Short mmCIF file of C-alpha atoms in Angstrom, two decimals:
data_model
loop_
_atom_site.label_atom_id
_atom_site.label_comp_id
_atom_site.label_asym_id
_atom_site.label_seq_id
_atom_site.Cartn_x
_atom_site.Cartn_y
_atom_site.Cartn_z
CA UNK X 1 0.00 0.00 0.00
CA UNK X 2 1.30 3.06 -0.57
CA UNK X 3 2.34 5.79 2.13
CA UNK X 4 -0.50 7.72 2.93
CA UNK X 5 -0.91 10.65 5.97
CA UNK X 6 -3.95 10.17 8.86
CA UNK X 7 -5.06 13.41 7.64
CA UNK X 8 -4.89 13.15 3.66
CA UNK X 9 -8.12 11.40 1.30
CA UNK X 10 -8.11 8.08 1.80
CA UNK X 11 -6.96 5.72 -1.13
CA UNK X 12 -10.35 3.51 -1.22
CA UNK X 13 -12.31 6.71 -2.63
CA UNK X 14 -14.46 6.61 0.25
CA UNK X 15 -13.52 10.98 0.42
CA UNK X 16 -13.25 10.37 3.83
CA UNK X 17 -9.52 10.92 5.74
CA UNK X 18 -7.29 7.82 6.41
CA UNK X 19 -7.23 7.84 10.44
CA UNK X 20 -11.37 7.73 9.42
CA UNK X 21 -11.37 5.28 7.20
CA UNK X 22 -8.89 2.56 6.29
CA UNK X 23 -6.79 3.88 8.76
CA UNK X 24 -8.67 2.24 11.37
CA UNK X 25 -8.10 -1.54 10.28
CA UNK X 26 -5.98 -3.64 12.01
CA UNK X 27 -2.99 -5.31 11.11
CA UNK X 28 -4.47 -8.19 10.75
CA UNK X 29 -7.79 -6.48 8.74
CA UNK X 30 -5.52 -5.17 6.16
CA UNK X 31 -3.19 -8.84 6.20
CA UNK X 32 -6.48 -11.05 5.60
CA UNK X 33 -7.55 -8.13 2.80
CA UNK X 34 -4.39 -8.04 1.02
CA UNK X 35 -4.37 -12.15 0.87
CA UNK X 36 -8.16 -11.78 -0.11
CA UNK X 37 -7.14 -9.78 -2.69
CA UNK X 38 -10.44 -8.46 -3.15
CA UNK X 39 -11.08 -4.88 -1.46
CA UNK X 40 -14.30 -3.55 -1.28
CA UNK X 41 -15.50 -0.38 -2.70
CA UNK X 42 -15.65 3.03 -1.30
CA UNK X 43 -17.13 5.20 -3.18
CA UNK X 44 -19.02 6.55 -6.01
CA UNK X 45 -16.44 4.96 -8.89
CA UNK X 46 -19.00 4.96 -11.40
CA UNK X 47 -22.26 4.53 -12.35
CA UNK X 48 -23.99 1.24 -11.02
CA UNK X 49 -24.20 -1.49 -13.15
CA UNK X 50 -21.92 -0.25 -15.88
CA UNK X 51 -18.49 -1.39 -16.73
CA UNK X 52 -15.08 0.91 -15.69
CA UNK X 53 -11.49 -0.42 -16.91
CA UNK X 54 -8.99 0.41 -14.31
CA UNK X 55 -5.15 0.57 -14.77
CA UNK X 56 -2.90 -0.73 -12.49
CA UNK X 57 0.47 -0.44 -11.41
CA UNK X 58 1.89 -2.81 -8.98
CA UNK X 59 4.12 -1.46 -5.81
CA UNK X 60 5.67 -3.61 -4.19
CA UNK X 61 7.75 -4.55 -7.19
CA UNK X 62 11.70 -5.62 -6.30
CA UNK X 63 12.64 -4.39 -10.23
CA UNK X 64 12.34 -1.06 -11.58
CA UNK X 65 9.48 -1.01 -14.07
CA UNK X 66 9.59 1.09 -17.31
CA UNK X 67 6.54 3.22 -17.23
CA UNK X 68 4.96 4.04 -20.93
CA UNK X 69 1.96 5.35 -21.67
CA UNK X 70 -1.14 4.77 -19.35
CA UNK X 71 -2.48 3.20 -22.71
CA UNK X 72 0.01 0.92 -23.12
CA UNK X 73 3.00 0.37 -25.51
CA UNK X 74 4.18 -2.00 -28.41
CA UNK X 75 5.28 -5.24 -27.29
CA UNK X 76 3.74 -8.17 -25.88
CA UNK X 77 0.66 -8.58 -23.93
CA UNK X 78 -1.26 -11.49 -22.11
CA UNK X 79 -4.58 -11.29 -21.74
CA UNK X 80 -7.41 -13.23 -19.43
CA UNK X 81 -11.06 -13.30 -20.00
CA UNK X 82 -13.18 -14.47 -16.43
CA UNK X 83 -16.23 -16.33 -17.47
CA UNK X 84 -19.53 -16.31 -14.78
CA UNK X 85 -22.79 -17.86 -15.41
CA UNK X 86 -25.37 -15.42 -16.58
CA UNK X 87 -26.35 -12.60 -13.29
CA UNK X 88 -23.95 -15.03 -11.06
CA UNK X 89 -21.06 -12.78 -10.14
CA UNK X 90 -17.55 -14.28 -9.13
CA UNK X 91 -16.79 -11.79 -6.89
CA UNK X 92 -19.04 -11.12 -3.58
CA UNK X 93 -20.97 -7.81 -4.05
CA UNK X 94 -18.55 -4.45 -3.62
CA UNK X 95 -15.90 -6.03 -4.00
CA UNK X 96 -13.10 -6.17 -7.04
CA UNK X 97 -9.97 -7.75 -8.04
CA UNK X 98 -7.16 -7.35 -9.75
CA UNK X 99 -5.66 -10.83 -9.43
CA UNK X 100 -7.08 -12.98 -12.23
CA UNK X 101 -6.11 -15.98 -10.42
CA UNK X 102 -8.30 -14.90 -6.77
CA UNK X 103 -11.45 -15.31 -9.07
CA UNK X 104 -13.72 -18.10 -9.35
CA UNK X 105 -14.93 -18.17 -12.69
CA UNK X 106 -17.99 -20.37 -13.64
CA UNK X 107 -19.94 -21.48 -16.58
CA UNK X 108 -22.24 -24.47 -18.19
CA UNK X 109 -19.20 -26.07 -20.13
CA UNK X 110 -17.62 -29.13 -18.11
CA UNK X 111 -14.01 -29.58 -19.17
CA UNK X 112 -12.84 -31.74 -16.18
CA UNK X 113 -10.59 -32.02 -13.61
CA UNK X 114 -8.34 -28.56 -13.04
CA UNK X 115 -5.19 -30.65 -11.90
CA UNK X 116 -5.33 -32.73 -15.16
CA UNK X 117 -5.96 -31.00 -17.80
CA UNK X 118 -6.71 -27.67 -19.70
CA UNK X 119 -8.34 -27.22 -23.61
CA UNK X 120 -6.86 -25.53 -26.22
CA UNK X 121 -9.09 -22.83 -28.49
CA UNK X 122 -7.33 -21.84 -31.89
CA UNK X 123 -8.59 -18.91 -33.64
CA UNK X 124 -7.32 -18.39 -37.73
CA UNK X 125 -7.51 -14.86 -38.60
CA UNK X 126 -6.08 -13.51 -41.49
CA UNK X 127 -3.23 -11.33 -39.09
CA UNK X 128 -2.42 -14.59 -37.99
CA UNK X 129 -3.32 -18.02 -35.58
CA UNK X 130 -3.85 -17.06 -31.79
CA UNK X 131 -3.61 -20.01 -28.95
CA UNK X 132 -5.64 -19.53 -26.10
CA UNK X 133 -6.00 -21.46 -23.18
CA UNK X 134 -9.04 -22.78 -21.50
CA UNK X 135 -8.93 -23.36 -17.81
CA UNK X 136 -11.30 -24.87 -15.29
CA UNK X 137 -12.67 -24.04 -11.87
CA UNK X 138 -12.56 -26.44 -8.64
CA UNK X 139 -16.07 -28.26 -9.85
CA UNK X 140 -14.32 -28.42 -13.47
CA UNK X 141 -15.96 -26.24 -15.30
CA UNK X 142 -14.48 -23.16 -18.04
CA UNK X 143 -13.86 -20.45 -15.76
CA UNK X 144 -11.22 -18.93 -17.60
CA UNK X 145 -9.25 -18.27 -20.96
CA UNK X 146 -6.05 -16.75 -21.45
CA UNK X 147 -3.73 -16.25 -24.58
CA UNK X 148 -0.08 -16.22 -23.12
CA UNK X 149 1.29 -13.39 -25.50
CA UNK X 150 -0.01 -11.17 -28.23
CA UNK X 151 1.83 -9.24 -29.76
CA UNK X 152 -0.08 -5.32 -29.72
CA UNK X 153 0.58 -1.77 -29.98
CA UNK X 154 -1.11 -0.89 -26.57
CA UNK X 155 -3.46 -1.95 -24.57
CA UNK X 156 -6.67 -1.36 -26.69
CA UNK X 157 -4.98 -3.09 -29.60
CA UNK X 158 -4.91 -6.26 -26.98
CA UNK X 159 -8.38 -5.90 -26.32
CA UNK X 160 -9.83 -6.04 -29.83
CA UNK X 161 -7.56 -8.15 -31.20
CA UNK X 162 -8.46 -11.08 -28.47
CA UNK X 163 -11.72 -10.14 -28.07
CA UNK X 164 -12.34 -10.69 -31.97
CA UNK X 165 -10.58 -14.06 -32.12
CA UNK X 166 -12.10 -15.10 -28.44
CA UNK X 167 -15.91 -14.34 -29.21
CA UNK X 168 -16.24 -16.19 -32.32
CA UNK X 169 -14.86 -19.34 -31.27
CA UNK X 170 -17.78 -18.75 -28.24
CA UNK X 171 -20.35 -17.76 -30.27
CA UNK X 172 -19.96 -21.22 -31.92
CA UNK X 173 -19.96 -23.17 -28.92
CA UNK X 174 -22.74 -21.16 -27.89
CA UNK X 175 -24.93 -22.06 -30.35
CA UNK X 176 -24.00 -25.92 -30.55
CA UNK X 177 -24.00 -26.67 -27.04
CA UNK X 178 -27.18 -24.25 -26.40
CA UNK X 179 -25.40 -22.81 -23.38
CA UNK X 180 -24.76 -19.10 -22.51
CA UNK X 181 -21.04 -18.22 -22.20
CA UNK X 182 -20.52 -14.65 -20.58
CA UNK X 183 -17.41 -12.79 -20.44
CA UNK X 184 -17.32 -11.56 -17.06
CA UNK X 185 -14.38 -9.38 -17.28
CA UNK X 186 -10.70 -9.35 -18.32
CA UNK X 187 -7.39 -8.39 -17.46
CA UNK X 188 -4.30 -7.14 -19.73
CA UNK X 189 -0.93 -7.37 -18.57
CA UNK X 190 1.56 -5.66 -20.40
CA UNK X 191 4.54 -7.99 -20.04
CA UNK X 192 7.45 -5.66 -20.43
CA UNK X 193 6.15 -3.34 -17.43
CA UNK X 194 3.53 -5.96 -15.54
CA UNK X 195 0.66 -2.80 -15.88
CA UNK X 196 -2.10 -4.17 -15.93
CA UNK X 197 -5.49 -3.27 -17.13
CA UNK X 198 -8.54 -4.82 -15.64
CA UNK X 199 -12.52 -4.04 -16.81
CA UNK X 200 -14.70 -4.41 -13.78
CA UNK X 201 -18.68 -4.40 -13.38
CA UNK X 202 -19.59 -1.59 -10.82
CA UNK X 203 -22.12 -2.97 -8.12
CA UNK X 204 -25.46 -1.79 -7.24
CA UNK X 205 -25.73 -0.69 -3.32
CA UNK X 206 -28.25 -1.40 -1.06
CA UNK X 207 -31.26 1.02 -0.15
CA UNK X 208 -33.98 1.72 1.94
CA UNK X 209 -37.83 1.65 0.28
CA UNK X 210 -39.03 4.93 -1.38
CA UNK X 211 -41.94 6.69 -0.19
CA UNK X 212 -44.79 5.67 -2.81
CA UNK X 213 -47.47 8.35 -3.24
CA UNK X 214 -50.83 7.53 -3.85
CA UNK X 215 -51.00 9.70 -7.38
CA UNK X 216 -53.41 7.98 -10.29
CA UNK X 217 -51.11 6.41 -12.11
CA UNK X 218 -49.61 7.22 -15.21
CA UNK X 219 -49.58 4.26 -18.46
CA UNK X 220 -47.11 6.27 -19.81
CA UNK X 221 -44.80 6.66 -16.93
CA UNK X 222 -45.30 2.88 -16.32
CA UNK X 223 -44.27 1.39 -19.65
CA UNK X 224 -41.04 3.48 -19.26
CA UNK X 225 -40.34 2.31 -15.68
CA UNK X 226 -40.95 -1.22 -16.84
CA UNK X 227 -38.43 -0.61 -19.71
CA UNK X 228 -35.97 1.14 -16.70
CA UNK X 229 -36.08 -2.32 -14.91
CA UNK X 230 -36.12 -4.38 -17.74
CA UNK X 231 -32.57 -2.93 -18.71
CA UNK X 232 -31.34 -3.07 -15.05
CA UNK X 233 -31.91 -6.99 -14.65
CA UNK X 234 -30.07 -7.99 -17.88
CA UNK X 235 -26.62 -7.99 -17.83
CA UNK X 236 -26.25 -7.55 -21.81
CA UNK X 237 -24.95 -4.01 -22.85
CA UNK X 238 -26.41 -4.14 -25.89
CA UNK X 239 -29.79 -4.75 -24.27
CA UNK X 240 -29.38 -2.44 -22.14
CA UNK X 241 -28.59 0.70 -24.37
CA UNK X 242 -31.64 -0.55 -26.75
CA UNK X 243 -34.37 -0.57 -23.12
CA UNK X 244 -32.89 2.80 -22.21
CA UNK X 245 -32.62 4.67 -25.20
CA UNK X 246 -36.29 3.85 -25.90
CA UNK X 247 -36.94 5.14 -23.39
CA UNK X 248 -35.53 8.54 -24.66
CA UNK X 249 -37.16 7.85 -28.09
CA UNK X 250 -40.22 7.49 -26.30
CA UNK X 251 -40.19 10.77 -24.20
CA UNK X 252 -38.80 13.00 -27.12
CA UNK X 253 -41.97 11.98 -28.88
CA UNK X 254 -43.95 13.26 -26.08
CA UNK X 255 -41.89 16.52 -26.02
CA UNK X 256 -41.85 17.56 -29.12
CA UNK X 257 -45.86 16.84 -29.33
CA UNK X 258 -46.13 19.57 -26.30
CA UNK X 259 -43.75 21.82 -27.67
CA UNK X 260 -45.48 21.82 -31.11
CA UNK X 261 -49.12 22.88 -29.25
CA UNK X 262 -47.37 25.27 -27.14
CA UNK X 263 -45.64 27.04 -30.32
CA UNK X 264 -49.05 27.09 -31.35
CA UNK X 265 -50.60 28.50 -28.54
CA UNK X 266 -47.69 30.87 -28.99
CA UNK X 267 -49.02 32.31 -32.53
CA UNK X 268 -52.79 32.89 -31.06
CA UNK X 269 -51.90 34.69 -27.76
CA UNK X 270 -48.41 36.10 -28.13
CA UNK X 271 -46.87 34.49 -25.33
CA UNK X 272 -44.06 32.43 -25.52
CA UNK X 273 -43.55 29.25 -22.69
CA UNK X 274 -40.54 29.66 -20.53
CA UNK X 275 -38.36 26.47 -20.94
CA UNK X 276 -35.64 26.23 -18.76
CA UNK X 277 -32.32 25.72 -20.41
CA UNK X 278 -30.98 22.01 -20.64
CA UNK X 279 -27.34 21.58 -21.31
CA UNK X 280 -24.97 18.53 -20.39
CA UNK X 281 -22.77 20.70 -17.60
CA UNK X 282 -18.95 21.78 -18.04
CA UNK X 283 -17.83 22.30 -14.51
CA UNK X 284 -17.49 19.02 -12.32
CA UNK X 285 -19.28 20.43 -9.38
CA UNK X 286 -22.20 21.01 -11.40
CA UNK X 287 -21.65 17.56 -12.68
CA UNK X 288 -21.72 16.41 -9.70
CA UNK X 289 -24.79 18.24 -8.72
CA UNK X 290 -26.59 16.78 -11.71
CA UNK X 291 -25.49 13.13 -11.21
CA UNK X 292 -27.52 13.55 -7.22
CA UNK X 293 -30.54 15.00 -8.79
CA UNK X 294 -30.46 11.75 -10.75
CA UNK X 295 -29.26 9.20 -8.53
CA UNK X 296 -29.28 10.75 -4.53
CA UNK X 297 -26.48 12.31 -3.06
CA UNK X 298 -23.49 10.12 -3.42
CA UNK X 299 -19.62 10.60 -3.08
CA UNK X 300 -18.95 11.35 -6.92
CA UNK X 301 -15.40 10.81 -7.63
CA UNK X 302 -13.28 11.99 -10.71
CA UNK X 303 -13.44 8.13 -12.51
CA UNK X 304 -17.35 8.32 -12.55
CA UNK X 305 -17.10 11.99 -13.93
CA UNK X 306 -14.65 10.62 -17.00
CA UNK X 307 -17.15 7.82 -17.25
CA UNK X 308 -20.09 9.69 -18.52
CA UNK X 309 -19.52 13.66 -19.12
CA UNK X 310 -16.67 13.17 -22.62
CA UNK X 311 -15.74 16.31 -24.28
CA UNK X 312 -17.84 15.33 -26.88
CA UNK X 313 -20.73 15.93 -24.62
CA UNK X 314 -20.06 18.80 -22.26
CA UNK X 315 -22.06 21.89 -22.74
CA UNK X 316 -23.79 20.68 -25.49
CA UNK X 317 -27.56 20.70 -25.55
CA UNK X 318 -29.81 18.00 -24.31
CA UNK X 319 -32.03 18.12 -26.88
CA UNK X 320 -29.72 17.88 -29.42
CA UNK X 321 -27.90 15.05 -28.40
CA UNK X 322 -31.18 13.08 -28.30
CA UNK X 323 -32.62 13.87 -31.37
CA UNK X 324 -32.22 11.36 -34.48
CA UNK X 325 -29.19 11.07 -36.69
CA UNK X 326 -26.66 12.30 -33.12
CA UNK X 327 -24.26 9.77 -32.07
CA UNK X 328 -26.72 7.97 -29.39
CA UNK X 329 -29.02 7.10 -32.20
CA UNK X 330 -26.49 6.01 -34.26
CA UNK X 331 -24.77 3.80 -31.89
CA UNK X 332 -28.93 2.74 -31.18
CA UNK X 333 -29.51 2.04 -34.77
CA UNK X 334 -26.41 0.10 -35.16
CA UNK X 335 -27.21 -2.16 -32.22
CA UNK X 336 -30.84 -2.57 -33.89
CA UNK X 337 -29.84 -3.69 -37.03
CA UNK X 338 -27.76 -6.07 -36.02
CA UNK X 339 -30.20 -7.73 -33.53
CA UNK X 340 -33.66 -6.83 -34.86
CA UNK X 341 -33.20 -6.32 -38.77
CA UNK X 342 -31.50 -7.17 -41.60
CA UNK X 343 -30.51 -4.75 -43.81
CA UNK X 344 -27.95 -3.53 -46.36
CA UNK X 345 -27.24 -0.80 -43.82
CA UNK X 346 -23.77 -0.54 -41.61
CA UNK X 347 -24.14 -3.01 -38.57
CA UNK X 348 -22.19 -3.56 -35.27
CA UNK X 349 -20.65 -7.40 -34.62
CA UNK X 350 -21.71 -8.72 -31.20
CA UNK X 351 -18.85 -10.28 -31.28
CA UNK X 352 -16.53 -7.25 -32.30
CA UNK X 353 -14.50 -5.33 -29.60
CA UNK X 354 -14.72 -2.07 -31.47
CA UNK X 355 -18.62 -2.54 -31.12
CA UNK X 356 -18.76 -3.34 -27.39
CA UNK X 357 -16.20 -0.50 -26.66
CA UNK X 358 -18.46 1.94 -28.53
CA UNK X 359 -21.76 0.32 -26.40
CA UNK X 360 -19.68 0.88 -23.16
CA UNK X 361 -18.82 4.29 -23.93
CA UNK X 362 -21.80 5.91 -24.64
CA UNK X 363 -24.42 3.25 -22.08
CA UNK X 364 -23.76 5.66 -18.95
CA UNK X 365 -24.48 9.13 -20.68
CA UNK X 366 -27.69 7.08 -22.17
CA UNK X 367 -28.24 5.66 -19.21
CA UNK X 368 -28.27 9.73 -17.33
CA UNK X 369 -30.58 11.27 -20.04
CA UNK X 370 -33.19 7.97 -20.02
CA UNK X 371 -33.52 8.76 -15.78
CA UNK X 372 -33.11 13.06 -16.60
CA UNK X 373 -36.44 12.65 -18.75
CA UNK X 374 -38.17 10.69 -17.12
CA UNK X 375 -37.95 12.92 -13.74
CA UNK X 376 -38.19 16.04 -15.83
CA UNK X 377 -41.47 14.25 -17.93
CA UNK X 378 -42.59 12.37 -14.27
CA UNK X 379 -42.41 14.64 -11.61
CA UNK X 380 -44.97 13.43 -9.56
CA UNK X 381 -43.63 9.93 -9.74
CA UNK X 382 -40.78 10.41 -8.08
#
């Protein structure tokens, strides 16, 4: 652990000081969670539910590392996918880990006996063959798969180029074994500095019951909520962008039909409506402030600020970024061609990294402006 004051922010993110915080753990607390391997979070990282990559450098290393670019450098790379049955999480709940080996991966495909034996998986692809390595968990099932070296200009490169060999090869199985096989997360390690970079699912906390009012309800308001849940208990990113952004397909529909009658009303008596002005913010306390109008009050740190407010979104106007042909739909129509049509039109691959890094990106800010309308549209619901 590195050196840290009583009185400076503790390391966990919990934005409380370190005599407060972990300070106050024992020497045998912080022995059994360094074996463990697996601290908990403290915290507002990021947004619940949605996927963060970390990078990490290790400390308490006896050789001086070379340190490159926090993306990464050409060279070699291994890389390790965790596999978890579908909404069956390896890791208890707050908790992370940046030890590949500390997690129990799971699925439905019985390989046998982890002492014994461990499958190979061969991808062709026309850059060349890649080798991975399937492993299996105490009960002998794939938990994990690892290619020992790659050869890639950073880490990104790694990502995709794995990811595109790995998926297809599970895709097949998939589909002749008729068993799900979800990617959990995965972990880069560049092998000429041991950085590593690990993706990790942010948790959902606990709460207390909301206060339900007794207002009639609303048809409208409850085909959207259902949608809202609906992309909350799936665990597929693609999903998940499609329920939420109909959501704010649904509710721009209903705007603009208000706005149109109230431009009207505008011509017969003069007066124009007074709409309050509804811009992504710029400065990260306002950020901040936006993010606990949405969510509740919550210890927003600097990670879950990156996560959802790009340059390519600050300051700009709500409604633009919602309406059709912006980048949201396009990443939307994408994701619906590939699933729900088939057309001549451009398509994502499910199985393409540059796809799922393009969901990931944009899922949180879609995520933000599905709950903004729906409170702003709702009022009285919530």
């Amino acid at each position: 652990m590195p050196n840290i004051k009583s009185n400076q922010s503790c390391a966990c993110g919990s934005g409380k000081k370190f005599k407060k915080c972990c300070g106050t753990m024992t020497n045998k607390e912080v022995m059994n969670q360094s074996q463990l391997n697996q601290p908990e979070l403290k915290g507002t990282w990021g947004l619940a539910g949605m996927e963060m990559l970390m990078n990490v450098v290790p400390f308490n290393s006896k050789k001086p590392k070379k340190f490159l670019s926090p993306g990464g450098g050409k060279g070699k790379y291994k890389v390790s996918f965790v596999l978890s049955k579908p909404n069956y999480a390896p890791l208890d709940e707050n908790h992370i880990s940046f030890d590949i080996d500390k997690i129990n991966g799971d699925s439905h495909l019985f390989i046998g006996n982890p002492e014994d034996l461990r499958i190979e998986l061969s991808a062709k692809l026309p850059e060349g063959d890649y080798f991975f390595w399937g492993f299996a968990n105490n009960k002998g099932y794939l938990s994990k798969i690892e290619i020992e070296e790659v050869e890639a200009l950073n880490f990104n490169d790694a990502f995709v180029k794995t990811y595109n060999a790995l998926c297809p090869i599970l895709s097949r199985i998939s589909v002749l074994m008729d068993i799900p096989l979800n990617i959990y997360n995965y972990t880069i390690i560049e092998l000429s500095t041991h950085n590593h970079l690990s993706s990790l699912s942010l948790p959902y906390t606990n709460k207390t019951p909301p206060v339900l009012n007794n207002s009639p309800k609303n048809k409208d308001f409850e085909k959207f909520a259902s949608l809202y849940r609906e992309a909350l208990n799936s665990n597929s990113p693609n999903y998940q962008y499609l329920c939420f952004y109909k959501i704010i397909e649904g509710l721009r529909k209903i705007r603009e039909e208000r706005f149109k009658k109230e431009n009207q009303r505008i011509i017969l008596t003069g007066k124009k409506p007074i709409r309050p002005k509804e811009v992504i913010p710029l400065d990260k306390s306002e950020q901040k402030q936006w993010l606990s109008w949405l969510f509740g009050r919550q210890n927003w740190s600097d990670m879950v600020l990156g996560q959802i407010f790009s340059q390519e979104v600050v300051g700009r106007k709500i409604n633009d970024l919602i309406n059709p042909s912006k980048k949201l739909d396009m990443v939307r129509n994408k994701i619906a061609h590939t699933i729900l049509r088939d057309e001549s039109e451009e398509t994502f691959s499910i199985d393409d990294g540059l796809h799922i890094q393009a969901v990931h990106a944009w899922l949180p800010l879609c995520k933000c402006l599905a709950l903004y309308l729906l409170k702003k549209e709702f009022p009285r619901d919530f």
